PDB file of C-alpha atoms in Angstrom:
ATOM      1  CA  UNK A 265      82.603  94.591 105.872  1.00 47.00           C
ATOM      2  CA  UNK A 266      80.129  96.135 108.403  1.00 49.00           C
ATOM      3  CA  UNK A 267      77.622  93.390 107.666  1.00 46.00           C
ATOM      4  CA  UNK A 268      80.204  90.693 108.387  1.00 45.00           C
ATOM      5  CA  UNK A 269      81.106  92.297 111.727  1.00 45.00           C
ATOM      6  CA  UNK A 270      77.471  92.930 112.702  1.00 47.00           C
ATOM      7  CA  UNK A 271      76.557  89.358 111.980  1.00 48.00           C
ATOM      8  CA  UNK A 272      78.384  88.167 115.025  1.00 51.00           C
ATOM      9  CA  UNK A 273      80.734  85.670 113.193  1.00 51.00           C
ATOM     10  CA  UNK A 274      83.651  87.947 113.643  1.00 49.00           C
ATOM     11  CA  UNK A 275      82.903  88.384 117.424  1.00 49.00           C
ATOM     12  CA  UNK A 276      82.613  84.583 117.892  1.00 51.00           C
ATOM     13  CA  UNK A 277      85.883  84.069 116.119  1.00 48.00           C
ATOM     14  CA  UNK A 278      87.605  86.680 118.298  1.00 46.00           C
ATOM     15  CA  UNK A 279      86.193  85.095 121.466  1.00 50.00           C
ATOM     16  CA  UNK A 280      87.397  81.639 120.412  1.00 51.00           C
ATOM     17  CA  UNK A 281      90.876  82.476 119.129  1.00 49.00           C
ATOM     18  CA  UNK A 282      91.780  85.445 121.345  1.00 49.00           C
ATOM     19  CA  UNK A 283      94.094  88.277 120.368  1.00 44.00           C
ATOM     20  CA  UNK A 284      96.030  86.278 117.746  1.00 45.00           C
ATOM     21  CA  UNK A 285      92.840  86.139 115.593  1.00 42.00           C
ATOM     22  CA  UNK A 286      92.624  89.844 115.890  1.00 42.00           C
ATOM     23  CA  UNK A 287      96.124  90.350 114.677  1.00 45.00           C
ATOM     24  CA  UNK A 288      95.943  87.965 111.802  1.00 42.00           C
ATOM     25  CA  UNK A 289      92.436  88.767 110.500  1.00 43.00           C
ATOM     26  CA  UNK A 290      92.956  92.483 110.415  1.00 44.00           C
ATOM     27  CA  UNK A 291      92.296  95.398 112.688  1.00 42.00           C
ATOM     28  CA  UNK A 292      89.568  97.133 110.578  1.00 43.00           C
ATOM     29  CA  UNK A 293      87.050  94.328 110.853  1.00 45.00           C
ATOM     30  CA  UNK A 294      87.538  94.008 114.675  1.00 44.00           C
ATOM     31  CA  UNK A 295      87.172  97.850 114.969  1.00 44.00           C
ATOM     32  CA  UNK A 296      83.907  97.833 113.056  1.00 46.00           C
ATOM     33  CA  UNK A 297      82.622  94.826 115.220  1.00 46.00           C
ATOM     34  CA  UNK A 298      83.427  96.599 118.424  1.00 44.00           C
ATOM     35  CA  UNK A 299      81.828  99.850 117.345  1.00 45.00           C
ATOM     36  CA  UNK A 300      78.679  98.326 115.981  1.00 46.00           C
ATOM     37  CA  UNK A 301      77.882  96.477 119.223  1.00 49.00           C
ATOM     38  CA  UNK A 302      78.922  92.972 117.999  1.00 46.00           C
ATOM     39  CA  UNK A 303      81.418  92.870 120.935  1.00 47.00           C
ATOM     40  CA  UNK A 304      80.707  94.184 124.338  1.00 49.00           C
ATOM     41  CA  UNK A 305      83.296  96.439 125.983  1.00 51.00           C
ATOM     42  CA  UNK A 306      84.059  93.812 128.634  1.00 51.00           C
ATOM     43  CA  UNK A 307      84.659  90.968 126.015  1.00 51.00           C
ATOM     44  CA  UNK A 308      86.560  93.338 123.841  1.00 48.00           C
ATOM     45  CA  UNK A 309      88.868  94.174 126.744  1.00 49.00           C
ATOM     46  CA  UNK A 310      89.249  90.584 127.591  1.00 51.00           C
ATOM     47  CA  UNK A 311      90.043  89.521 124.057  1.00 51.00           C
ATOM     48  CA  UNK A 312      92.244  92.424 123.069  1.00 50.00           C
ATOM     49  CA  UNK A 313      94.117  93.357 126.251  1.00 54.00           C
ATOM     50  CA  UNK A 314      93.866  96.772 127.701  1.00 56.00           C
ATOM     51  CA  UNK A 315      91.499  99.728 127.666  1.00 58.00           C
ATOM     52  CA  UNK A 316      94.200 101.653 125.717  1.00 55.00           C
ATOM     53  CA  UNK A 317      93.937  99.138 122.883  1.00 53.00           C
ATOM     54  CA  UNK A 318      90.224  99.613 122.816  1.00 55.00           C
ATOM     55  CA  UNK A 319      90.686 103.388 122.532  1.00 57.00           C
ATOM     56  CA  UNK A 320      93.270 102.870 119.731  1.00 53.00           C
ATOM     57  CA  UNK A 321      90.844 100.640 117.834  1.00 53.00           C
ATOM     58  CA  UNK A 322      88.285 103.372 118.010  1.00 54.00           C
ATOM     59  CA  UNK A 323      90.769 105.734 116.301  1.00 51.00           C
ATOM     60  CA  UNK A 324      91.415 103.267 113.484  1.00 47.00           C
ATOM     61  CA  UNK A 325      87.749 103.403 112.538  1.00 47.00           C
ATOM     62  CA  UNK A 326      87.462 105.963 109.852  1.00 49.00           C
ATOM     63  CA  UNK A 327      83.695 106.097 109.417  1.00 50.00           C
ATOM     64  CA  UNK A 328      81.006 103.785 110.789  1.00 51.00           C
ATOM     65  CA  UNK A 329      77.998 103.666 108.433  1.00 55.00           C
ATOM     66  CA  UNK A 330      75.708 102.035 111.020  1.00 60.00           C
ATOM     67  CA  UNK A 331      76.045 104.701 113.716  1.00 65.00           C
ATOM     68  CA  UNK A 332      73.126 107.199 113.794  1.00 68.00           C
ATOM     69  CA  UNK A 333      74.188 110.772 113.280  1.00 66.00           C
ATOM     70  CA  UNK A 334      73.447 113.553 115.779  1.00 70.00           C
ATOM     71  CA  UNK A 335      70.652 115.881 114.755  1.00 73.00           C
ATOM     72  CA  UNK A 336      71.710 118.539 112.371  1.00 69.00           C
ATOM     73  CA  UNK A 337      74.680 116.652 110.979  1.00 67.00           C
ATOM     74  CA  UNK A 338      74.340 115.707 107.354  1.00 66.00           C
ATOM     75  CA  UNK A 339      76.541 113.788 105.021  1.00 63.00           C
ATOM     76  CA  UNK A 340      77.181 115.901 101.974  1.00 64.00           C
ATOM     77  CA  UNK A 341      79.719 115.798  99.182  1.00 57.00           C
ATOM     78  CA  UNK A 342      81.746 118.783  98.204  1.00 61.00           C
ATOM     79  CA  UNK A 343      79.782 121.263  96.140  1.00 70.00           C
ATOM     80  CA  UNK A 344      80.919 122.201  92.745  1.00 73.00           C
ATOM     81  CA  UNK A 345      78.398 124.916  92.138  1.00 78.00           C
ATOM     82  CA  UNK A 346      78.811 128.556  92.553  1.00 80.00           C
ATOM     83  CA  UNK A 347      78.835 131.686  90.537  1.00 85.00           C
ATOM     84  CA  UNK A 348      78.366 131.436  86.759  1.00 85.00           C
ATOM     85  CA  UNK A 349      81.979 132.357  86.254  1.00 87.00           C
ATOM     86  CA  UNK A 350      83.230 129.506  88.537  1.00 88.00           C
ATOM     87  CA  UNK A 351      80.980 126.995  86.792  1.00 89.00           C
ATOM     88  CA  UNK A 352      82.413 127.974  83.383  1.00 90.00           C
ATOM     89  CA  UNK A 353      86.028 127.627  84.648  1.00 91.00           C
ATOM     90  CA  UNK A 354      85.152 124.315  86.159  1.00 91.00           C
ATOM     91  CA  UNK A 355      83.491 122.998  83.103  1.00 92.00           C
ATOM     92  CA  UNK A 356      86.446 124.012  80.932  1.00 94.00           C
ATOM     93  CA  UNK A 357      88.711 122.140  83.281  1.00 94.00           C
ATOM     94  CA  UNK A 358      86.482 119.019  83.308  1.00 93.00           C
ATOM     95  CA  UNK A 359      85.938 119.036  79.527  1.00 94.00           C
ATOM     96  CA  UNK A 360      89.712 119.209  78.989  1.00 95.00           C
ATOM     97  CA  UNK A 361      90.306 116.225  81.333  1.00 95.00           C
ATOM     98  CA  UNK A 362      87.719 114.353  79.328  1.00 95.00           C
ATOM     99  CA  UNK A 363      89.372 115.197  76.045  1.00 95.00           C
ATOM    100  CA  UNK A 364      92.771 114.089  77.276  1.00 96.00           C
ATOM    101  CA  UNK A 365      91.479 110.472  77.458  1.00 95.00           C
ATOM    102  CA  UNK A 366      91.304 110.558  73.622  1.00 95.00           C
ATOM    103  CA  UNK A 367      94.139 112.958  72.919  1.00 97.00           C
ATOM    104  CA  UNK A 368      97.028 111.498  74.820  1.00 97.00           C
ATOM    105  CA  UNK A 369      96.803 107.899  73.348  1.00 96.00           C
ATOM    106  CA  UNK A 370      96.157 109.322  69.974  1.00 97.00           C
ATOM    107  CA  UNK A 371      99.165 111.592  70.207  1.00 97.00           C
ATOM    108  CA  UNK A 372     101.325 108.699  71.318  1.00 97.00           C
ATOM    109  CA  UNK A 373     100.077 106.449  68.466  1.00 96.00           C
ATOM    110  CA  UNK A 374     100.732 109.164  65.856  1.00 97.00           C
ATOM    111  CA  UNK A 375     104.145 109.911  67.262  1.00 97.00           C
ATOM    112  CA  UNK A 376     105.122 106.259  67.468  1.00 96.00           C
ATOM    113  CA  UNK A 377     103.912 105.089  64.050  1.00 97.00           C
ATOM    114  CA  UNK A 378     103.741 108.164  61.762  1.00 96.00           C
ATOM    115  CA  UNK A 379     105.980 111.101  62.638  1.00 95.00           C
ATOM    116  CA  UNK A 380     107.222 112.625  65.888  1.00 96.00           C
ATOM    117  CA  UNK A 381     107.614 116.292  64.550  1.00 97.00           C
ATOM    118  CA  UNK A 382     104.016 116.178  63.000  1.00 97.00           C
ATOM    119  CA  UNK A 383     102.617 114.875  66.148  1.00 97.00           C
ATOM    120  CA  UNK A 384     104.396 117.574  68.180  1.00 97.00           C
ATOM    121  CA  UNK A 385     102.944 120.231  65.849  1.00 97.00           C
ATOM    122  CA  UNK A 386      99.477 118.725  66.080  1.00 97.00           C
ATOM    123  CA  UNK A 387      99.835 118.539  69.829  1.00 97.00           C
ATOM    124  CA  UNK A 388     100.620 122.316  69.897  1.00 97.00           C
ATOM    125  CA  UNK A 389      97.639 123.006  67.628  1.00 97.00           C
ATOM    126  CA  UNK A 390      95.451 120.994  70.028  1.00 97.00           C
ATOM    127  CA  UNK A 391      96.604 122.949  73.060  1.00 97.00           C
ATOM    128  CA  UNK A 392      95.907 126.170  71.135  1.00 97.00           C
ATOM    129  CA  UNK A 393      92.359 124.920  70.266  1.00 97.00           C
ATOM    130  CA  UNK A 394      91.787 124.225  73.950  1.00 96.00           C
ATOM    131  CA  UNK A 395      92.925 127.751  74.843  1.00 96.00           C
ATOM    132  CA  UNK A 396      90.516 129.110  72.153  1.00 96.00           C
ATOM    133  CA  UNK A 397      87.803 126.830  73.571  1.00 96.00           C
ATOM    134  CA  UNK A 398      88.467 128.221  77.085  1.00 95.00           C
ATOM    135  CA  UNK A 399      88.442 131.834  76.215  1.00 95.00           C
ATOM    136  CA  UNK A 400      85.211 131.450  74.177  1.00 94.00           C
ATOM    137  CA  UNK A 401      83.569 129.502  76.964  1.00 93.00           C
ATOM    138  CA  UNK A 402      84.600 132.143  79.544  1.00 93.00           C
ATOM    139  CA  UNK A 403      83.111 134.933  77.466  1.00 91.00           C
ATOM    140  CA  UNK A 404      79.893 133.195  76.477  1.00 88.00           C
ATOM    141  CA  UNK A 405      79.161 129.492  76.865  1.00 86.00           C
ATOM    142  CA  UNK A 406      77.290 129.479  73.524  1.00 87.00           C
ATOM    143  CA  UNK A 407      80.298 130.552  71.612  1.00 88.00           C
ATOM    144  CA  UNK A 408      82.498 127.631  72.569  1.00 89.00           C
ATOM    145  CA  UNK A 409      81.776 125.684  69.352  1.00 92.00           C
ATOM    146  CA  UNK A 410      84.749 126.556  67.119  1.00 93.00           C
ATOM    147  CA  UNK A 411      87.320 125.715  69.822  1.00 94.00           C
ATOM    148  CA  UNK A 412      85.556 122.471  70.655  1.00 93.00           C
ATOM    149  CA  UNK A 413      85.202 121.435  66.973  1.00 95.00           C
ATOM    150  CA  UNK A 414      88.913 122.172  66.329  1.00 96.00           C
ATOM    151  CA  UNK A 415      89.950 120.128  69.399  1.00 96.00           C
ATOM    152  CA  UNK A 416      88.013 117.109  68.221  1.00 96.00           C
ATOM    153  CA  UNK A 417      89.158 117.420  64.659  1.00 97.00           C
ATOM    154  CA  UNK A 418      92.856 117.471  65.673  1.00 97.00           C
ATOM    155  CA  UNK A 419      92.318 114.511  68.091  1.00 97.00           C
ATOM    156  CA  UNK A 420      90.613 112.454  65.349  1.00 97.00           C
ATOM    157  CA  UNK A 421      93.418 113.250  62.796  1.00 97.00           C
ATOM    158  CA  UNK A 422      95.878 111.982  65.419  1.00 97.00           C
ATOM    159  CA  UNK A 423      93.761 108.829  66.202  1.00 97.00           C
ATOM    160  CA  UNK A 424      93.141 107.843  62.546  1.00 97.00           C
ATOM    161  CA  UNK A 425      96.623 108.675  61.443  1.00 97.00           C
ATOM    162  CA  UNK A 426      98.164 106.722  64.245  1.00 97.00           C
ATOM    163  CA  UNK A 427      95.882 103.806  63.719  1.00 96.00           C
ATOM    164  CA  UNK A 428      96.542 103.677  59.988  1.00 96.00           C
ATOM    165  CA  UNK A 429     100.233 103.988  60.628  1.00 96.00           C
ATOM    166  CA  UNK A 430     100.147 101.127  63.058  1.00 95.00           C
ATOM    167  CA  UNK A 431      98.182  98.923  60.693  1.00 96.00           C
ATOM    168  CA  UNK A 432     100.578  99.628  57.707  1.00 94.00           C
ATOM    169  CA  UNK A 433     103.709  98.732  59.715  1.00 87.00           C
TER     170      UNK A 433
END
């Protein structure tokens, strides 16, 4: 979008068609064009009306990638590192989210095509295995194996059972 506005095509279209082109084409492109220098302030005011509209357009611009940053200001993502205890808790949470991608559809398949009560019991066992995994991981990261293996085993039983049940119906 910034390349389109910087190319001058958008500013030429705005100059030819006036404020109606601004309204129909979208405010975000015009905002970027005005901020990157494709439109001068005078032309921008003539095309879009008042100075208040120009200020409002500046507010609609969330982040301009082309504008140089002041010295000392860096673009950084949020940090997810910290103490060893925090990293363990964070990894347990992330690993559980990753496992849910397999577990939830497998649980649904098993419950729909094999047995709801058995799926519920296996789901409770999977949850218990995740708790075991978490407590082992919190104590020592190298001891997380049994909980992880049990979690994967239960998820595979659910997946294979649900798939076989669906194929046999």
